[in-house]
mmCIF file of C-alpha atoms and ligand atoms in Angstrom:
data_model
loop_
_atom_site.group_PDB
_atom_site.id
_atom_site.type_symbol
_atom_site.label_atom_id
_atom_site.label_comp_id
_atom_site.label_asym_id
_atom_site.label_seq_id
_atom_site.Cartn_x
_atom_site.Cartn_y
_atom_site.Cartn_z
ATOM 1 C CA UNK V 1 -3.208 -25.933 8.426
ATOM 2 C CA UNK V 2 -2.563 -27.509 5.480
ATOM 3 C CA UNK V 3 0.616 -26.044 3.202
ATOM 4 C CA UNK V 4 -1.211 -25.159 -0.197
ATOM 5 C CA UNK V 5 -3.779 -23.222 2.189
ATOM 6 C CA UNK V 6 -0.842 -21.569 3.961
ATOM 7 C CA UNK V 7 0.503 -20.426 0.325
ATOM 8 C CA UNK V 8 -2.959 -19.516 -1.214
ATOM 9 C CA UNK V 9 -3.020 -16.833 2.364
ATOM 10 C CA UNK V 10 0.511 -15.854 1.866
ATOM 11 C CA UNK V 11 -0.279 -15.408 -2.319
ATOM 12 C CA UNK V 12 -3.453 -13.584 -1.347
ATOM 13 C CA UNK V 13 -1.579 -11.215 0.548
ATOM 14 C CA UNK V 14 1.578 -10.392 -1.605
ATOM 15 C CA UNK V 15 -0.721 -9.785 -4.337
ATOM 16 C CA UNK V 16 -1.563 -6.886 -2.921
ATOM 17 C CA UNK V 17 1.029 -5.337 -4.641
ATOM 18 C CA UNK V 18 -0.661 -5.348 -7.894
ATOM 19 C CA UNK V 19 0.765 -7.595 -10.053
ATOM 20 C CA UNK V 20 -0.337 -10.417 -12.575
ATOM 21 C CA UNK V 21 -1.230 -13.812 -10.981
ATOM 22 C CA UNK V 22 -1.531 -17.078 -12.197
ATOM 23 C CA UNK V 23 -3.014 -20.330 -11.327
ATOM 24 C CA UNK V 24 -1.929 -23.812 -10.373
ATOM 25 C CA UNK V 25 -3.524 -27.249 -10.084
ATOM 26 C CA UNK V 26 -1.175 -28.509 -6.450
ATOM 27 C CA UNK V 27 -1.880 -31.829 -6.092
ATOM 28 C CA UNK V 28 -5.434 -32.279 -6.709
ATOM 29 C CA UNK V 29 -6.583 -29.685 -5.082
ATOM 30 C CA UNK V 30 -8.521 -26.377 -5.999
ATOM 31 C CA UNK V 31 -6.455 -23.591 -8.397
ATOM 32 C CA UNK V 32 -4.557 -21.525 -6.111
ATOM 33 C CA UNK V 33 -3.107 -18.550 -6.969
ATOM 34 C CA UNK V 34 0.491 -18.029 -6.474
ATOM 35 C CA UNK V 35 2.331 -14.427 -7.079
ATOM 36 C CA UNK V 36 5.184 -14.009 -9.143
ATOM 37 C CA UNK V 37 8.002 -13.245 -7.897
ATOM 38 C CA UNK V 38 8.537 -9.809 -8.793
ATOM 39 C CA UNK V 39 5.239 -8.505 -6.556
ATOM 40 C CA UNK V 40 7.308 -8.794 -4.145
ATOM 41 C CA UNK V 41 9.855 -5.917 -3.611
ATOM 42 C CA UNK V 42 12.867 -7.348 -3.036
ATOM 43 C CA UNK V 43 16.596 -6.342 -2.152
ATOM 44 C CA UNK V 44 19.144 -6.339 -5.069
ATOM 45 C CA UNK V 45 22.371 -7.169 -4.077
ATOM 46 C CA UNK V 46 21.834 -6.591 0.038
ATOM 47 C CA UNK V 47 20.059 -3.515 -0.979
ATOM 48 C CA UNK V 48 16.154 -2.411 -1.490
ATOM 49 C CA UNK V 49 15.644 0.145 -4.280
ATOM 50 C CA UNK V 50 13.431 2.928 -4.817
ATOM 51 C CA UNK V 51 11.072 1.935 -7.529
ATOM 52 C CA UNK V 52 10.318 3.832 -10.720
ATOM 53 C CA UNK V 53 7.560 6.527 -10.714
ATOM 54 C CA UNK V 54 6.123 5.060 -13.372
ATOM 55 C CA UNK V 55 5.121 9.097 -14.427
ATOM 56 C CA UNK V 56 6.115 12.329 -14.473
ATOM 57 C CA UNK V 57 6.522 14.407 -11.042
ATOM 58 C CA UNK V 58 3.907 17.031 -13.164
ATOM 59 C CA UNK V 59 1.346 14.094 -14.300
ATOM 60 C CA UNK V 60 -1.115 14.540 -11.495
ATOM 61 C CA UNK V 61 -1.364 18.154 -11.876
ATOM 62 C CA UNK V 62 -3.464 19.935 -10.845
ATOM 63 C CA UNK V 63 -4.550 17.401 -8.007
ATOM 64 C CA UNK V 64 -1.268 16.736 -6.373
ATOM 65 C CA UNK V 65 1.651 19.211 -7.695
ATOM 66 C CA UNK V 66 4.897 18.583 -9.394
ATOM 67 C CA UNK V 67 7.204 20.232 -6.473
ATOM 68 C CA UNK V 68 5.183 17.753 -3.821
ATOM 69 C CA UNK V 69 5.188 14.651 -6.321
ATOM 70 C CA UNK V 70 9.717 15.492 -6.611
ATOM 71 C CA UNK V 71 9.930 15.834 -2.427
ATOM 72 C CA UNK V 72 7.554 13.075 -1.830
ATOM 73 C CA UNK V 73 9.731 10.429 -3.966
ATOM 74 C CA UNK V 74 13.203 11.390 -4.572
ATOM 75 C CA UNK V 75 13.355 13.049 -0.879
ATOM 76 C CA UNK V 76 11.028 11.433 1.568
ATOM 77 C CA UNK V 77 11.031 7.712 -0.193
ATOM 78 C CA UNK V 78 13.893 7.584 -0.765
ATOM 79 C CA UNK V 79 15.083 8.208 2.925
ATOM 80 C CA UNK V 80 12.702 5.404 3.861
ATOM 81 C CA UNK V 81 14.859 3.174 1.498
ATOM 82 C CA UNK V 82 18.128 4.024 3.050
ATOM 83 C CA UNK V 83 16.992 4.255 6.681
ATOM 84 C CA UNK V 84 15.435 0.399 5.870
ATOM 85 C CA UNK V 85 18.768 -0.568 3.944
ATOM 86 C CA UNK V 86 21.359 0.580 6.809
ATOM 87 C CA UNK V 87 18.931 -1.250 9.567
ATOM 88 C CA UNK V 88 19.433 -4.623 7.062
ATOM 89 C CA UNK V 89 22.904 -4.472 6.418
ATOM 90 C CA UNK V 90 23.613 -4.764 10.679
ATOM 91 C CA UNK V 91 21.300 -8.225 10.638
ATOM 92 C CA UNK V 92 22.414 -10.814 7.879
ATOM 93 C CA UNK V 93 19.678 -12.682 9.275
ATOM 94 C CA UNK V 94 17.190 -10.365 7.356
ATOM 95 C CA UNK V 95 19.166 -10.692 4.025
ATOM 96 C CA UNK V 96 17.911 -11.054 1.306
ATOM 97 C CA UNK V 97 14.272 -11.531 2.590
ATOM 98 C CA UNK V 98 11.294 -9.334 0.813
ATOM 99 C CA UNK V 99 9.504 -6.486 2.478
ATOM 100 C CA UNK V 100 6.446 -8.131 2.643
ATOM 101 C CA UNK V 101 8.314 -11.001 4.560
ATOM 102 C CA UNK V 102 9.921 -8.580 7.162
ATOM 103 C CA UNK V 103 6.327 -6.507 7.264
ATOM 104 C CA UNK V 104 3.978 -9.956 8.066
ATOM 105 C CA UNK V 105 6.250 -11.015 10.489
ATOM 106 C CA UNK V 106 7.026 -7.957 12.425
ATOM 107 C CA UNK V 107 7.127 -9.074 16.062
ATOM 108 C CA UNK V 108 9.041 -11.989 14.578
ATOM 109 C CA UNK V 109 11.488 -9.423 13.585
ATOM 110 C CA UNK V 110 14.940 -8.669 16.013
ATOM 111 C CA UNK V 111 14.686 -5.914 18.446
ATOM 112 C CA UNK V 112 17.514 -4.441 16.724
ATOM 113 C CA UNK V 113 16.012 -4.108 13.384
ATOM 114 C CA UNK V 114 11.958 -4.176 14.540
ATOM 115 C CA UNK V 115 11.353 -0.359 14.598
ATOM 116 C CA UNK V 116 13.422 0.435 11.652
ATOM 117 C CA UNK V 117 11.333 -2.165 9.699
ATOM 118 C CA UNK V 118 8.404 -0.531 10.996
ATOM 119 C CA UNK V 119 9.080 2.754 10.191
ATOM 120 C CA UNK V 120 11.466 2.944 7.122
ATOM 121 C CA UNK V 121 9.972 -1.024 6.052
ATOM 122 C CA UNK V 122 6.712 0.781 6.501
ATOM 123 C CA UNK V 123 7.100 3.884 4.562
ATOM 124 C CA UNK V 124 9.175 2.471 1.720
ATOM 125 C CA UNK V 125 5.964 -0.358 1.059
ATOM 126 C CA UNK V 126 3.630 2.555 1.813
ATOM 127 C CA UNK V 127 4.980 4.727 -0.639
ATOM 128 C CA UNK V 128 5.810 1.902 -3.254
ATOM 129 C CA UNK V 129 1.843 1.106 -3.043
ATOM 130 C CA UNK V 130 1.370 4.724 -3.470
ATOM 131 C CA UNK V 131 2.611 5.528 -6.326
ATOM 132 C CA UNK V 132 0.888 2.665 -8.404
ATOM 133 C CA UNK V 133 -2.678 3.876 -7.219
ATOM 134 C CA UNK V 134 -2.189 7.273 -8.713
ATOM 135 C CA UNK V 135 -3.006 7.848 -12.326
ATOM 136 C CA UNK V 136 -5.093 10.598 -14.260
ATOM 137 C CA UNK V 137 -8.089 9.530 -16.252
ATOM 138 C CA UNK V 138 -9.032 6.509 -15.296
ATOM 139 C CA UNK V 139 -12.672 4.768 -14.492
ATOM 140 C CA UNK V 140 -14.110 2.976 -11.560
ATOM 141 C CA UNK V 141 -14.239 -0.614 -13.529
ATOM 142 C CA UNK V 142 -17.498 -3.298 -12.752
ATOM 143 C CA UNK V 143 -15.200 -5.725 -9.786
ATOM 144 C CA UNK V 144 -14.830 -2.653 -8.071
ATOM 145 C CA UNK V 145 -18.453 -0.983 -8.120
ATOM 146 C CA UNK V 146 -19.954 -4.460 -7.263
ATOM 147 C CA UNK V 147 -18.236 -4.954 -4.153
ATOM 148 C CA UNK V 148 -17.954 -1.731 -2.920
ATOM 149 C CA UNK V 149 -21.992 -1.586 -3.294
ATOM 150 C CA UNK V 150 -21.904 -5.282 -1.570
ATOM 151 C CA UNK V 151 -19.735 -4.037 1.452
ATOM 152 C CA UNK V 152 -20.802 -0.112 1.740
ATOM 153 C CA UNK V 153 -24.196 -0.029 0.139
ATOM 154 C CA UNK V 154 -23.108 2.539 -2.546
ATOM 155 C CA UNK V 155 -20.262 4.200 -3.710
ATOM 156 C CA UNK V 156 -21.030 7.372 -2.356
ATOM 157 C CA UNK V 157 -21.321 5.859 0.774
ATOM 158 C CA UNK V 158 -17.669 4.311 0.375
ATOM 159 C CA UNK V 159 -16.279 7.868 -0.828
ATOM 160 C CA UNK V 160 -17.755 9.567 1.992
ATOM 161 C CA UNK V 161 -16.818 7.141 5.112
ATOM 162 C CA UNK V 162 -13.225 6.978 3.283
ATOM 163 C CA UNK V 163 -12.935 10.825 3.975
ATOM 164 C CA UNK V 164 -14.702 10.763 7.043
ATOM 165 C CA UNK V 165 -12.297 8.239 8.590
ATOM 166 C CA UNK V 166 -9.383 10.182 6.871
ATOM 167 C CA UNK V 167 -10.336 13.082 8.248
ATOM 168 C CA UNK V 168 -10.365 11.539 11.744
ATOM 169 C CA UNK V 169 -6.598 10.801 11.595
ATOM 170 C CA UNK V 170 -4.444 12.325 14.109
ATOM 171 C CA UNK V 171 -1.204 13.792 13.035
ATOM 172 C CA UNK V 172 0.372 11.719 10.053
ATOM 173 C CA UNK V 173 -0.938 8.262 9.030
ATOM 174 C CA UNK V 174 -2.689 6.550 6.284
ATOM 175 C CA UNK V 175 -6.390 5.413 5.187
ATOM 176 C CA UNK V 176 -6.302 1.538 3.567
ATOM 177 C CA UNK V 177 -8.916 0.132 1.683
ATOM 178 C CA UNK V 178 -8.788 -3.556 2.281
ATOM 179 C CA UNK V 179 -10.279 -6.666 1.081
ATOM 180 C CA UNK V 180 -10.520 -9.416 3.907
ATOM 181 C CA UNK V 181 -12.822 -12.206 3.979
ATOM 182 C CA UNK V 182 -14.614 -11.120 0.404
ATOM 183 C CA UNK V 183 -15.341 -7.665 1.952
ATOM 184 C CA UNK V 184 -14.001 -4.581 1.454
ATOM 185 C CA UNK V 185 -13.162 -2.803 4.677
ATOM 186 C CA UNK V 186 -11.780 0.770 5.530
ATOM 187 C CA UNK V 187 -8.856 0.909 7.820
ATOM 188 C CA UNK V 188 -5.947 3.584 9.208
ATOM 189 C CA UNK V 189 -2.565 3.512 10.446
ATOM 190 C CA UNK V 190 -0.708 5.534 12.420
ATOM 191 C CA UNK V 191 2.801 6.780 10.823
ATOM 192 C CA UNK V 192 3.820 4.601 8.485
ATOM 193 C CA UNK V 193 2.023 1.250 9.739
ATOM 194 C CA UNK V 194 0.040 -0.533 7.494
ATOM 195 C CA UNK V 195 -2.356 -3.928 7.111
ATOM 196 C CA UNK V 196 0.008 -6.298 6.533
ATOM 197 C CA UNK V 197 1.818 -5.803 9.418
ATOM 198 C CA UNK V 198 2.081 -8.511 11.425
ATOM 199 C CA UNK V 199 -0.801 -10.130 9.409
ATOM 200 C CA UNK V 200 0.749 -14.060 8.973
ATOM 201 C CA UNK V 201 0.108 -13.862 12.976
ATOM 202 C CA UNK V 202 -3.847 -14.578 11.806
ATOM 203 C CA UNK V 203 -3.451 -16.228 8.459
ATOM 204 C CA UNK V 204 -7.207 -16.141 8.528
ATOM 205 C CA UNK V 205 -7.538 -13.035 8.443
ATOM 206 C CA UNK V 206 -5.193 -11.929 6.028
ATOM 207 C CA UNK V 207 -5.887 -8.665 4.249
ATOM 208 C CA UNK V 208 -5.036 -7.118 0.700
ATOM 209 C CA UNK V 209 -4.645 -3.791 0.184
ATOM 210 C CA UNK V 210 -6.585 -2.006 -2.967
ATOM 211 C CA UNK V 211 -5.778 1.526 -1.838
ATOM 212 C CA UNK V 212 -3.837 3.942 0.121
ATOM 213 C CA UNK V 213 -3.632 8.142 0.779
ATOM 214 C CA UNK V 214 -0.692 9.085 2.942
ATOM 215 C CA UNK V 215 -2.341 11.463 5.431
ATOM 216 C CA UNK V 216 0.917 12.962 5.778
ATOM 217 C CA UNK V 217 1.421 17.170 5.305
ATOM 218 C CA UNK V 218 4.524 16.269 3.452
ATOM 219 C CA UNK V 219 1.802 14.757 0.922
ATOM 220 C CA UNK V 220 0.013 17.658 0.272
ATOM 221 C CA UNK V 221 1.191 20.893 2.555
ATOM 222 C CA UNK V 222 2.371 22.519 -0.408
ATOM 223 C CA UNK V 223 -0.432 23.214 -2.251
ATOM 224 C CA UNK V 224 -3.099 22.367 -0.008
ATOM 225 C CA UNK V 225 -1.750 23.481 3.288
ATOM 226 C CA UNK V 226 -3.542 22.685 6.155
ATOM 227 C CA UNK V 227 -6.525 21.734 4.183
ATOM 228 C CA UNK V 228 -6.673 18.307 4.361
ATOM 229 C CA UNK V 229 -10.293 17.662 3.050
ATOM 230 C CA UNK V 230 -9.291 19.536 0.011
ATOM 231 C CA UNK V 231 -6.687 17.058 -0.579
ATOM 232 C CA UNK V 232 -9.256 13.901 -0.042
ATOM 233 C CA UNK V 233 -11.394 15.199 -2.422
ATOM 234 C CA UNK V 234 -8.764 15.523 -4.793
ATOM 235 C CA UNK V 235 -7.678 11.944 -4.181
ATOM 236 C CA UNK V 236 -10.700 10.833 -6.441
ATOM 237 C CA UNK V 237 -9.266 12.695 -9.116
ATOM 238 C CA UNK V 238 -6.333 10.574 -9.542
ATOM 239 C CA UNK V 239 -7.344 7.595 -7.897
ATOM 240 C CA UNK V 240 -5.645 5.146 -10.456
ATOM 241 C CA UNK V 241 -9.219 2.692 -10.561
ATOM 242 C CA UNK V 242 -7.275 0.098 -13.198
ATOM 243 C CA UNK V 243 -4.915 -1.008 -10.547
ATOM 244 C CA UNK V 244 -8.013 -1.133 -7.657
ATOM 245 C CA UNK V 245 -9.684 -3.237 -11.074
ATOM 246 C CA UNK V 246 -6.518 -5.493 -11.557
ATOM 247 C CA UNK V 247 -6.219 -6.200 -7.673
ATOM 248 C CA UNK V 248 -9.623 -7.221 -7.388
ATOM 249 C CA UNK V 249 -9.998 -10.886 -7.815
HETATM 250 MN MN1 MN3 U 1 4.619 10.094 2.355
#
């Protein structure tokens, strides 16, 4: 495989954390896009960081609650972030390297550190994902509505297998929509896995991630209990549909 197709893969990947991308001529070859650097969460100083919010812990009311929105980030995050920071800080190996480096090589990883990558790794790019697709008030733009009709027939159809499959989740996971191969795809995780794990094992096949729920009760117990269907149906209500728009290529 050739290097710039190994970097478009790698780019196509890592953009999946929604930021601005640009495009450059390599050596007479098609425009590839590269990521800047900051989509990638990286460590500062030896240390990941809990991101901003970007919002108000009361913003998404009254679809997800202000109590669950303060537990969810400044409790649960966070712990991801320190669990994933103490693993780090016993392999100097893994220094310095981004998330999504430790996450698309996770067999690669050492035993030492692999399950705390997993898990905390998991849940602190989980939740960092999270957070940007939630927003009040915004529309489902053209990219979006034209492949989701290519790839589910309609968007009701999309909406309703996305639940569907949600629903099916055992205990605590996630539901990922995905865009691999020019098709958008509907996937879930257990725990806090997610797509991009282990992905650079099949460049080929190398998935972005549009959007995420966290399936688990600390997400939603506290105002919609065990009712988990209430809480999909909510989802749409705060889906933020201008970072699924800005994602899209
Ligand atoms: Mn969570």
């Amino acid at each position: 495989m050739k290097t710039n197709r190994k970097e478009f893969i790698k780019a196509s990947a890592l953009i999946g954390l929604g930021a601005l991308t640009f495009g450059v001529k390599a050596q007479g070859n098609p425009i590839i896009e590269i990521p800047e650097v900051t989509d990638n969460i990286k460590p500062v100083n030896g240390k990941f960081e809990l991101p901003p919010l970007g919002y108000s812990y009361n913003n998404l009311e009254p679809f997800i609650d202000a109590v669950t929105m303060e537990i969810h980030y400044s409790k649960h995050h966070q712990a991801y972030v320190n669990k994933l920071n103490e693993a780090i800080a016993k392999e100097p190996s893994l220094a310095n390297k981004s998330l999504e480096d430790l996450l698309l090589n996770l067999s690669k990883m050492p035993s030492t550190a692999r399950s705390a990558i997993k898990n905390h790794g998991g849940g602190h790019w989980n939740h960092s994902f999270f957070w940007k697709s939630l927003k009040t008030g915004t529309s489902m733009g053209p990219k979006f509505e034209k492949l989701c009709n290519a790839s589910f027939g309609n968007i009701e159809t999309f909406t309703s297998t996305f639940e569907k499959v949600s629903m099916g989740v055992f205990g605590s996971g996630w539901t990922w929509l995905i865009l691999q191969n020019g098709q958008l795809k509907i996937k879930t995780s257990p725990n806090q896995e997610n797509p991009l794990m282990d992905a650079a094992a099949v460049p080929e096949m190398m998935p972005k991630v549009i959007l995420g729920i966290d399936l688990w009760e600390h997400a939603y117990y506290l105002k919609h209990q065990n009712r988990r269907a209430e809480y999909l149906s909510s989802f749409w209500k705060v889906v933020n549909w201008n970072e699924i728009e800005a994602l899209l290529p």
